[in-house]
Amino acid sequence: MNIHEYQAKELLAKFGVGIPAGYPALSVEDAVAAAKQLPGPLYVVKAQIHAGGRGKGKFKELPAEAKGGVRLAHSIDEVAANAKEMLGNTLVTVQTGPAGKQVNRLYVTDGVDIASEYYLALLVDRKSGRIAMIVSTEGGMSIEDVAHQTPEKIATITIDPATGFMPHHGRAVAFALKLKGDLAKAAQKLARQLYDAFVALDCAMLEINPLVKTQGGELLVLDSKMSFDSNALFRHPDVEALRDETEEDPMELEASKYDLAYIKLDGDIGCMVNGAGLAMATMDIIKLNGAFPANFLDVGGGASKEKVTAAFKIILSDPAVKGILVNIFGGIMRCDTIAKGIVAAAREVELDVPLVVRLEGTNVEQGKAILANSGLPIISAEDLGDAAKKIVAEVKQAA
Ligand code: ADP
Ligand code: MG
């Protein structure tokens, strides 16, 4: 799960991290009220979307020369004018894809006199099995470009979970940023605060780009991106409350409401399967027969009729789906329950693509009878190989 920049900053501030003052705003009036609480004379109005590259982004509805999603304002009137131009419009950045994202929230924050920009990120590094800090003197720009053009300017520091964060990790961060004296001390302190926040909040990623040195010699977090391990969210209801559903893929969001593991893929055969292993095998056998899956969908072990119906609707709402393969092994989950769910869902949504169902296991005969007597054009399959052949043939025939 991702959150907005301003939410991440509010969380980090609780760990003592230095951030410029600022307030979120949902309207032009909010933005003006926010600016009035700041000292000025320089303000920054920032689009809040779950994507980076906002500064260099472009608004779809505005002329090409219009400013992007991070704007400096020199007066409260300018804050208002910028807020008016940004709210409700669609920002396209390198990370949003061509469709862009509608800007519904802003963050009005103190303008900072920047001397240098740095990069500092924490992530779970699978290779070392540790939390890694990625540090670079080249902040404010795309870290992918830095990694590509000048990889020697990126330092990676991993932290052994058995020792936790040690003073030498902080010194390594300060050294990589080429900071000395008080600034080096500030960097060490910041690195520890970020590590503490990362662990305490069960983060998956925490990226500060840029971290800045101000003209006054302070170290401040100017932008922050934070994402969380969704398996640990139950431990953090306060973090879960920060979820902004308008930012998420509507199908994946719907799936998460029913506790379905759903991932959208590029092919045209929708899959509904129980168990991750069987889902992988189903995707493999579709490919073996010359087609591609449109999704990964695991309805899990003890799925109810409601869950199956929801899964079915999610698959059908994807316009790329040209055929559906249901492959269920009824162990804990009974085949008749699945069959009832399939029939109910197929009746509720207009089923205009071929549907092949392979059922096996507990109550399989009852399940097959429910499908056969439903009056719906459901194609039954004997086993996995037969099911894959049938759905691929159906989809190719329809094309
Ligand atoms: P994004 O990464 O989405 O483009 P950032 O918050 O990193 O958005 O902003 C882009 C650039 O705008 C920063 O690299 C920095 O130079 C400038 N900037 C951002 N916030 C401020 C601020 N509060 N004061 C001054 N400049 C800022
Ligand atoms: Mg940034």
Short mmCIF file of C-alpha atoms and ligand atoms in Angstrom, two decimals:
data_model
loop_
_atom_site.label_atom_id
_atom_site.label_comp_id
_atom_site.label_asym_id
_atom_site.label_seq_id
_atom_site.Cartn_x
_atom_site.Cartn_y
_atom_site.Cartn_z
CA MET A 1 0.00 0.00 0.00
CA ASN A 2 1.21 3.49 -0.87
CA ILE A 3 0.45 6.81 0.79
CA HIS A 4 0.79 10.46 -0.19
CA GLU A 5 3.88 12.59 0.35
CA TYR A 6 2.25 14.72 3.04
CA GLN A 7 1.08 11.63 4.95
CA ALA A 8 4.56 10.11 4.82
CA LYS A 9 6.02 13.38 6.12
CA GLU A 10 3.53 13.47 8.99
CA LEU A 11 4.53 9.92 9.95
CA LEU A 12 8.25 10.71 9.70
CA ALA A 13 7.86 13.85 11.82
CA LYS A 14 6.72 11.61 14.70
CA PHE A 15 10.14 9.97 14.57
CA GLY A 16 11.83 13.35 14.83
CA VAL A 17 12.68 13.72 11.13
CA GLY A 18 13.11 17.34 10.01
CA ILE A 19 10.50 18.38 7.44
CA PRO A 20 9.38 21.83 6.28
CA ALA A 21 6.00 22.96 7.65
CA GLY A 22 3.02 22.30 5.41
CA TYR A 23 -0.67 21.42 5.22
CA PRO A 24 -2.81 19.32 2.86
CA ALA A 25 -5.59 21.04 0.88
CA LEU A 26 -8.63 19.72 -0.98
CA SER A 27 -9.81 23.08 -2.32
CA VAL A 28 -8.49 26.52 -3.27
CA GLU A 29 -9.87 27.87 0.05
CA ASP A 30 -7.98 25.15 1.96
CA ALA A 31 -4.80 26.04 0.07
CA VAL A 32 -5.16 29.73 0.98
CA ALA A 33 -5.86 28.86 4.63
CA ALA A 34 -2.80 26.60 4.62
CA ALA A 35 -0.55 29.29 3.15
CA LYS A 36 -1.76 31.80 5.77
CA GLN A 37 -0.41 29.50 8.49
CA LEU A 38 3.04 29.44 6.88
CA PRO A 39 5.63 32.20 7.35
CA GLY A 40 6.24 32.84 3.60
CA PRO A 41 7.39 34.64 1.52
CA LEU A 42 8.09 31.51 -0.56
CA TYR A 43 5.46 28.76 -0.74
CA VAL A 44 5.38 25.50 -2.70
CA VAL A 45 2.14 24.00 -3.99
CA LYS A 46 2.53 20.26 -4.64
CA ALA A 47 0.12 17.86 -6.36
CA GLN A 48 -0.55 14.82 -4.17
CA ILE A 49 -0.78 11.71 -6.34
CA HIS A 50 0.72 8.27 -5.82
CA ALA A 51 3.44 8.81 -8.42
CA GLY A 52 6.77 10.58 -8.62
CA GLY A 53 8.19 12.89 -11.28
CA ARG A 54 5.52 15.50 -10.49
CA GLY A 55 7.86 18.45 -10.84
CA LYS A 56 8.63 17.61 -14.48
CA GLY A 57 5.06 16.40 -15.15
CA LYS A 58 2.56 18.06 -17.49
CA PHE A 59 -1.14 18.72 -17.04
CA LYS A 60 -3.26 17.25 -19.83
CA GLU A 61 -5.77 20.08 -19.79
CA LEU A 62 -3.22 22.92 -19.71
CA PRO A 63 -1.00 24.32 -22.49
CA ALA A 64 2.41 22.64 -22.86
CA GLU A 65 4.26 25.64 -21.40
CA ALA A 66 2.22 25.53 -18.15
CA LYS A 67 4.10 24.57 -15.01
CA GLY A 68 4.09 21.00 -13.62
CA GLY A 69 2.89 19.44 -10.38
CA VAL A 70 5.38 21.16 -8.01
CA ARG A 71 5.10 24.96 -8.13
CA LEU A 72 6.78 27.79 -6.32
CA ALA A 73 4.51 30.67 -5.28
CA HIS A 74 5.71 34.05 -4.02
CA SER A 75 2.45 35.23 -2.46
CA ILE A 76 -0.82 33.87 -1.13
CA ASP A 77 -2.54 35.04 -4.33
CA GLU A 78 -0.09 32.96 -6.35
CA VAL A 79 -0.80 29.96 -4.11
CA ALA A 80 -4.51 30.40 -4.87
CA ALA A 81 -3.95 30.77 -8.62
CA ASN A 82 -1.75 27.66 -8.76
CA ALA A 83 -4.17 25.62 -6.65
CA LYS A 84 -7.00 26.61 -8.97
CA GLU A 85 -5.03 25.53 -12.04
CA MET A 86 -4.00 22.17 -10.59
CA LEU A 87 -7.05 20.85 -8.74
CA GLY A 88 -9.26 18.57 -10.82
CA ASN A 89 -6.78 18.43 -13.70
CA THR A 90 -4.82 15.39 -14.87
CA LEU A 91 -1.10 15.23 -14.23
CA VAL A 92 1.01 13.03 -16.50
CA THR A 93 4.46 12.06 -15.20
CA VAL A 94 7.02 9.38 -16.11
CA GLN A 95 5.47 7.24 -13.39
CA THR A 96 1.73 7.68 -14.06
CA GLY A 97 1.69 6.25 -17.58
CA PRO A 98 0.07 8.19 -20.45
CA ALA A 99 -3.38 8.26 -18.81
CA GLY A 100 -2.05 10.41 -15.95
CA LYS A 101 -3.69 10.92 -12.57
CA GLN A 102 -6.32 13.39 -11.52
CA VAL A 103 -5.09 15.79 -8.85
CA ASN A 104 -7.61 15.90 -6.01
CA ARG A 105 -5.30 16.91 -3.18
CA LEU A 106 -2.55 19.45 -2.79
CA TYR A 107 0.13 20.04 -0.21
CA VAL A 108 1.06 23.63 0.55
CA THR A 109 4.47 23.81 2.14
CA ASP A 110 7.32 26.16 3.05
CA GLY A 111 9.63 27.10 0.22
CA VAL A 112 13.16 26.04 1.08
CA ASP A 113 16.39 27.73 0.00
CA ILE A 114 18.21 24.69 -1.41
CA ALA A 115 22.01 24.45 -1.40
CA SER A 116 22.32 20.75 -2.46
CA GLU A 117 19.97 17.86 -3.19
CA TYR A 118 20.66 14.25 -2.12
CA TYR A 119 19.02 10.85 -2.48
CA LEU A 120 18.35 8.45 0.40
CA ALA A 121 16.12 5.39 0.30
CA LEU A 122 15.47 2.33 2.45
CA LEU A 123 14.12 -0.92 1.11
CA VAL A 124 13.98 -4.61 1.86
CA ASP A 125 16.83 -6.11 -0.13
CA ARG A 126 15.96 -9.69 -0.99
CA LYS A 127 19.49 -10.56 -2.09
CA SER A 128 21.11 -9.78 1.25
CA GLY A 129 17.97 -10.47 3.27
CA ARG A 130 18.46 -7.13 5.00
CA ILE A 131 17.17 -3.61 5.00
CA ALA A 132 19.35 -1.63 2.63
CA MET A 133 20.01 2.10 2.54
CA ILE A 134 20.63 3.44 -0.94
CA VAL A 135 22.48 6.74 -0.79
CA SER A 136 23.60 9.20 -3.45
CA THR A 137 24.88 12.73 -3.75
CA GLU A 138 22.83 12.99 -6.95
CA GLY A 139 19.42 13.87 -5.53
CA GLY A 140 16.40 15.57 -7.08
CA MET A 141 16.76 13.62 -10.30
CA SER A 142 15.67 10.17 -11.40
CA ILE A 143 17.75 7.60 -9.49
CA GLU A 144 17.31 5.18 -12.40
CA ASP A 145 19.27 7.62 -14.60
CA VAL A 146 22.00 7.93 -11.97
CA ALA A 147 22.20 4.13 -11.69
CA HIS A 148 22.51 3.91 -15.45
CA GLN A 149 24.96 6.73 -16.16
CA THR A 150 27.04 7.05 -12.98
CA PRO A 151 26.51 3.92 -10.88
CA GLU A 152 29.64 4.75 -8.83
CA LYS A 153 27.70 7.65 -7.31
CA ILE A 154 25.30 5.29 -5.54
CA ALA A 155 26.30 3.65 -2.25
CA THR A 156 24.41 0.72 -0.71
CA ILE A 157 24.62 0.09 3.02
CA THR A 158 22.89 -3.00 4.40
CA ILE A 159 21.90 -3.43 8.03
CA ASP A 160 22.11 -6.80 9.76
CA PRO A 161 18.77 -7.34 11.55
CA ALA A 162 20.63 -9.06 14.40
CA THR A 163 22.52 -5.90 15.33
CA GLY A 164 20.01 -3.35 14.09
CA PHE A 165 21.14 0.15 13.20
CA MET A 166 24.65 0.85 14.52
CA PRO A 167 26.58 4.14 14.66
CA HIS A 168 28.85 2.95 11.82
CA HIS A 169 25.83 2.70 9.50
CA GLY A 170 25.10 6.36 10.17
CA ARG A 171 28.74 7.30 9.53
CA ALA A 172 28.67 5.37 6.24
CA VAL A 173 25.59 7.34 5.14
CA ALA A 174 27.21 10.69 6.03
CA PHE A 175 30.42 9.63 4.25
CA ALA A 176 28.53 8.60 1.09
CA LEU A 177 26.83 12.01 1.08
CA LYS A 178 30.23 13.70 1.54
CA LEU A 179 28.98 15.59 4.58
CA LYS A 180 31.26 16.89 7.35
CA GLY A 181 30.92 18.32 10.84
CA ASP A 182 27.42 19.17 12.06
CA LEU A 183 25.85 18.12 8.76
CA ALA A 184 27.47 14.69 9.04
CA LYS A 185 26.02 14.38 12.54
CA ALA A 186 22.61 15.42 11.24
CA ALA A 187 22.83 12.79 8.50
CA GLN A 188 23.70 10.08 11.04
CA LYS A 189 20.76 11.05 13.21
CA LEU A 190 18.42 11.16 10.21
CA ALA A 191 19.55 7.73 8.98
CA ARG A 192 18.73 6.24 12.39
CA GLN A 193 15.34 7.97 12.53
CA LEU A 194 14.45 6.69 9.06
CA TYR A 195 15.54 3.17 9.97
CA ASP A 196 13.46 3.28 13.17
CA ALA A 197 10.42 4.50 11.21
CA PHE A 198 10.94 1.85 8.52
CA VAL A 199 11.02 -1.00 11.02
CA ALA A 200 8.32 0.30 13.37
CA LEU A 201 5.85 0.91 10.53
CA ASP A 202 6.62 -2.29 8.56
CA CYS A 203 7.56 -0.35 5.44
CA ALA A 204 8.38 -1.98 2.14
CA MET A 205 10.08 1.15 0.78
CA LEU A 206 10.90 4.63 1.98
CA GLU A 207 12.40 7.05 -0.51
CA ILE A 208 13.59 10.58 0.21
CA ASN A 209 14.28 12.39 -3.05
CA PRO A 210 15.42 14.99 -2.51
CA LEU A 211 16.93 15.25 0.90
CA VAL A 212 18.35 18.78 0.94
CA LYS A 213 20.99 20.86 2.59
CA THR A 214 19.55 24.34 3.02
CA GLN A 215 21.49 27.59 2.62
CA GLY A 216 21.16 27.86 6.42
CA GLY A 217 23.00 24.55 6.88
CA GLU A 218 20.04 22.38 7.82
CA LEU A 219 19.23 18.89 6.53
CA LEU A 220 15.55 18.61 5.45
CA VAL A 221 13.34 15.99 3.81
CA LEU A 222 11.68 17.74 0.82
CA ASP A 223 9.95 14.78 -0.79
CA SER A 224 9.06 11.37 0.62
CA LYS A 225 7.50 8.28 -0.81
CA MET A 226 6.47 5.46 1.49
CA SER A 227 4.95 2.06 0.87
CA PHE A 228 3.98 -0.64 3.34
CA ASP A 229 4.03 -4.41 3.51
CA SER A 230 0.32 -5.17 3.12
CA ASN A 231 0.68 -8.40 5.09
CA ALA A 232 1.61 -6.32 8.14
CA LEU A 233 -1.08 -3.65 7.78
CA PHE A 234 -3.31 -5.31 10.35
CA ARG A 235 -0.76 -4.21 12.94
CA HIS A 236 -1.10 -0.56 11.90
CA PRO A 237 -4.73 0.60 11.75
CA ASP A 238 -3.48 4.21 11.80
CA VAL A 239 -1.48 3.57 8.63
CA GLU A 240 -4.34 1.66 7.01
CA ALA A 241 -6.55 4.72 7.61
CA LEU A 242 -4.26 6.69 5.26
CA ARG A 243 -5.24 4.55 2.29
CA ASP A 244 -6.51 6.65 -0.61
CA GLU A 245 -8.63 4.30 -2.67
CA THR A 246 -9.01 6.80 -5.52
CA GLU A 247 -5.31 6.19 -6.27
CA GLU A 248 -5.55 2.41 -6.64
CA ASP A 249 -6.29 0.11 -9.58
CA PRO A 250 -10.10 -0.30 -9.33
CA MET A 251 -10.00 -4.05 -10.06
CA GLU A 252 -7.22 -4.81 -7.60
CA LEU A 253 -9.02 -2.68 -5.01
CA GLU A 254 -12.26 -4.60 -5.49
CA ALA A 255 -10.34 -7.89 -5.21
CA SER A 256 -8.69 -6.81 -1.96
CA LYS A 257 -12.13 -6.10 -0.44
CA TYR A 258 -13.00 -9.77 -0.89
CA ASP A 259 -9.55 -10.93 0.16
CA LEU A 260 -8.81 -12.29 -3.31
CA ALA A 261 -5.25 -12.42 -4.62
CA TYR A 262 -5.65 -10.73 -8.01
CA ILE A 263 -3.00 -9.42 -10.37
CA LYS A 264 -3.81 -8.04 -13.80
CA LEU A 265 -1.73 -9.46 -16.67
CA ASP A 266 -1.47 -8.78 -20.41
CA GLY A 267 -3.20 -11.77 -22.03
CA ASP A 268 -6.83 -12.45 -22.91
CA ILE A 269 -7.80 -15.56 -20.94
CA GLY A 270 -9.25 -14.77 -17.53
CA CYS A 271 -8.40 -17.35 -14.85
CA MET A 272 -10.19 -18.22 -11.64
CA VAL A 273 -8.31 -20.77 -9.60
CA ASN A 274 -7.99 -21.85 -5.97
CA GLY A 275 -4.51 -22.03 -4.54
CA ALA A 276 -1.45 -20.13 -5.74
CA GLY A 277 0.31 -23.27 -7.00
CA LEU A 278 -2.66 -24.37 -9.08
CA ALA A 279 -3.01 -20.81 -10.39
CA MET A 280 0.62 -20.85 -11.55
CA ALA A 281 0.15 -24.26 -13.19
CA THR A 282 -3.00 -23.01 -14.93
CA MET A 283 -1.17 -19.98 -16.30
CA ASP A 284 1.66 -22.23 -17.51
CA ILE A 285 -0.64 -24.62 -19.31
CA ILE A 286 -2.49 -21.75 -21.01
CA LYS A 287 0.85 -20.54 -22.34
CA LEU A 288 1.80 -24.08 -23.36
CA ASN A 289 -1.31 -24.08 -25.54
CA GLY A 290 -0.30 -20.86 -27.26
CA ALA A 291 -2.32 -18.22 -25.38
CA PHE A 292 -1.71 -15.82 -22.48
CA PRO A 293 -3.50 -15.36 -19.14
CA ALA A 294 -5.31 -12.04 -18.52
CA ASN A 295 -4.81 -12.29 -14.80
CA PHE A 296 -3.67 -14.26 -11.82
CA LEU A 297 -6.57 -14.88 -9.46
CA ASP A 298 -6.46 -17.08 -6.40
CA VAL A 299 -9.83 -17.31 -4.63
CA GLY A 300 -8.16 -19.09 -1.72
CA GLY A 301 -9.14 -22.14 0.26
CA GLY A 302 -12.45 -21.42 1.94
CA ALA A 303 -14.15 -19.23 -0.62
CA SER A 304 -17.87 -18.47 -0.22
CA LYS A 305 -20.40 -18.06 -3.00
CA GLU A 306 -20.09 -14.27 -2.55
CA LYS A 307 -16.33 -14.45 -2.99
CA VAL A 308 -16.62 -16.52 -6.16
CA THR A 309 -19.24 -14.14 -7.53
CA ALA A 310 -16.97 -11.15 -6.80
CA ALA A 311 -14.02 -12.91 -8.46
CA PHE A 312 -16.09 -13.65 -11.51
CA LYS A 313 -17.29 -10.07 -11.81
CA ILE A 314 -13.75 -8.74 -11.50
CA ILE A 315 -12.56 -11.00 -14.35
CA LEU A 316 -15.50 -10.03 -16.53
CA SER A 317 -15.06 -6.31 -15.93
CA ASP A 318 -11.69 -6.51 -17.70
CA PRO A 319 -12.35 -5.65 -21.37
CA ALA A 320 -9.22 -7.59 -22.43
CA VAL A 321 -10.78 -10.89 -21.32
CA LYS A 322 -11.91 -12.93 -24.33
CA GLY A 323 -12.55 -16.19 -22.49
CA ILE A 324 -12.56 -17.55 -18.94
CA LEU A 325 -11.04 -20.68 -17.50
CA VAL A 326 -12.21 -21.75 -14.07
CA ASN A 327 -9.97 -24.40 -12.56
CA ILE A 328 -10.95 -25.49 -9.08
CA PHE A 329 -9.84 -28.36 -6.96
CA GLY A 330 -12.45 -28.89 -4.28
CA GLY A 331 -10.67 -29.84 -1.09
CA ILE A 332 -11.81 -27.63 1.76
CA MET A 333 -13.85 -25.74 -0.80
CA ARG A 334 -16.67 -27.84 -2.23
CA CYS A 335 -17.31 -28.02 -5.98
CA ASP A 336 -21.05 -27.39 -5.59
CA THR A 337 -20.33 -24.09 -3.78
CA ILE A 338 -18.08 -23.04 -6.62
CA ALA A 339 -20.65 -24.10 -9.21
CA LYS A 340 -23.38 -22.07 -7.47
CA GLY A 341 -21.10 -19.04 -7.40
CA ILE A 342 -20.27 -19.39 -11.08
CA VAL A 343 -23.92 -19.73 -12.08
CA ALA A 344 -25.01 -16.81 -9.88
CA ALA A 345 -22.25 -14.57 -11.23
CA ALA A 346 -22.78 -15.58 -14.86
CA ARG A 347 -26.48 -14.73 -14.47
CA GLU A 348 -25.77 -11.40 -12.80
CA VAL A 349 -23.27 -10.17 -15.35
CA GLU A 350 -23.91 -10.66 -19.02
CA LEU A 351 -21.57 -13.50 -19.94
CA ASP A 352 -20.54 -12.74 -23.51
CA VAL A 353 -17.30 -14.74 -23.64
CA PRO A 354 -16.77 -18.52 -23.63
CA LEU A 355 -16.43 -20.12 -20.22
CA VAL A 356 -14.64 -23.40 -19.59
CA VAL A 357 -14.89 -24.96 -16.15
CA ARG A 358 -12.81 -27.74 -14.74
CA LEU A 359 -13.94 -29.02 -11.36
CA GLU A 360 -12.36 -31.82 -9.39
CA GLY A 361 -12.63 -33.02 -5.81
CA THR A 362 -15.29 -32.87 -3.10
CA ASN A 363 -18.89 -32.93 -4.41
CA VAL A 364 -17.67 -32.78 -8.01
CA GLU A 365 -20.76 -34.59 -9.37
CA GLN A 366 -23.16 -32.14 -7.69
CA GLY A 367 -21.03 -29.28 -8.98
CA LYS A 368 -21.08 -30.52 -12.56
CA ALA A 369 -24.84 -31.10 -12.36
CA ILE A 370 -25.43 -27.52 -11.18
CA LEU A 371 -23.44 -26.22 -14.16
CA ALA A 372 -25.12 -28.55 -16.67
CA ASN A 373 -28.65 -27.71 -15.44
CA SER A 374 -28.05 -23.97 -15.30
CA GLY A 375 -29.05 -23.41 -18.92
CA LEU A 376 -25.89 -21.34 -19.35
CA PRO A 377 -23.42 -22.08 -22.18
CA ILE A 378 -20.74 -23.44 -19.85
CA ILE A 379 -18.19 -25.83 -21.33
CA SER A 380 -17.12 -28.59 -18.96
CA ALA A 381 -13.60 -29.98 -19.02
CA GLU A 382 -12.29 -33.28 -17.74
CA ASP A 383 -8.83 -32.29 -16.57
CA LEU A 384 -6.39 -29.38 -16.67
CA GLY A 385 -4.96 -30.26 -20.11
CA ASP A 386 -8.42 -30.62 -21.60
CA ALA A 387 -9.55 -27.34 -20.00
CA ALA A 388 -6.62 -25.34 -21.40
CA LYS A 389 -7.06 -26.80 -24.91
CA LYS A 390 -10.78 -26.01 -24.88
CA ILE A 391 -10.52 -22.41 -23.73
CA VAL A 392 -7.66 -21.60 -26.11
CA ALA A 393 -9.59 -23.13 -29.02
CA GLU A 394 -12.73 -21.18 -28.10
CA VAL A 395 -10.89 -17.87 -27.88
CA LYS A 396 -9.01 -18.45 -31.16
CA GLN A 397 -12.25 -19.38 -32.89
CA ALA A 398 -13.99 -16.22 -31.67
CA ALA A 399 -11.11 -13.98 -32.82
P1 ADP B 1 8.71 14.92 -7.65
O1 ADP B 1 9.81 14.03 -7.22
O2 ADP B 1 7.39 14.22 -7.71
O3 ADP B 1 9.02 15.68 -8.90
P2 ADP B 1 9.56 16.69 -5.48
O4 ADP B 1 8.85 16.95 -4.21
O5 ADP B 1 10.79 15.89 -5.41
O6 ADP B 1 8.51 16.05 -6.50
O7 ADP B 1 9.84 18.10 -6.13
C1 ADP B 1 10.61 18.28 -7.30
C2 ADP B 1 11.67 19.35 -7.05
O8 ADP B 1 11.04 20.56 -6.61
C3 ADP B 1 12.65 18.99 -5.95
O9 ADP B 1 13.74 18.25 -6.46
C4 ADP B 1 13.06 20.35 -5.44
O10 ADP B 1 14.11 20.87 -6.25
C5 ADP B 1 11.82 21.20 -5.65
N1 ADP B 1 11.07 21.33 -4.37
C6 ADP B 1 10.21 20.45 -3.84
N2 ADP B 1 9.73 20.86 -2.66
C7 ADP B 1 10.31 22.05 -2.41
C8 ADP B 1 10.25 23.01 -1.33
N3 ADP B 1 9.47 22.80 -0.27
N4 ADP B 1 10.99 24.12 -1.43
C9 ADP B 1 11.79 24.33 -2.51
N5 ADP B 1 11.89 23.50 -3.54
C10 ADP B 1 11.16 22.37 -3.51
MG MG B 2 10.96 13.77 -5.62
#
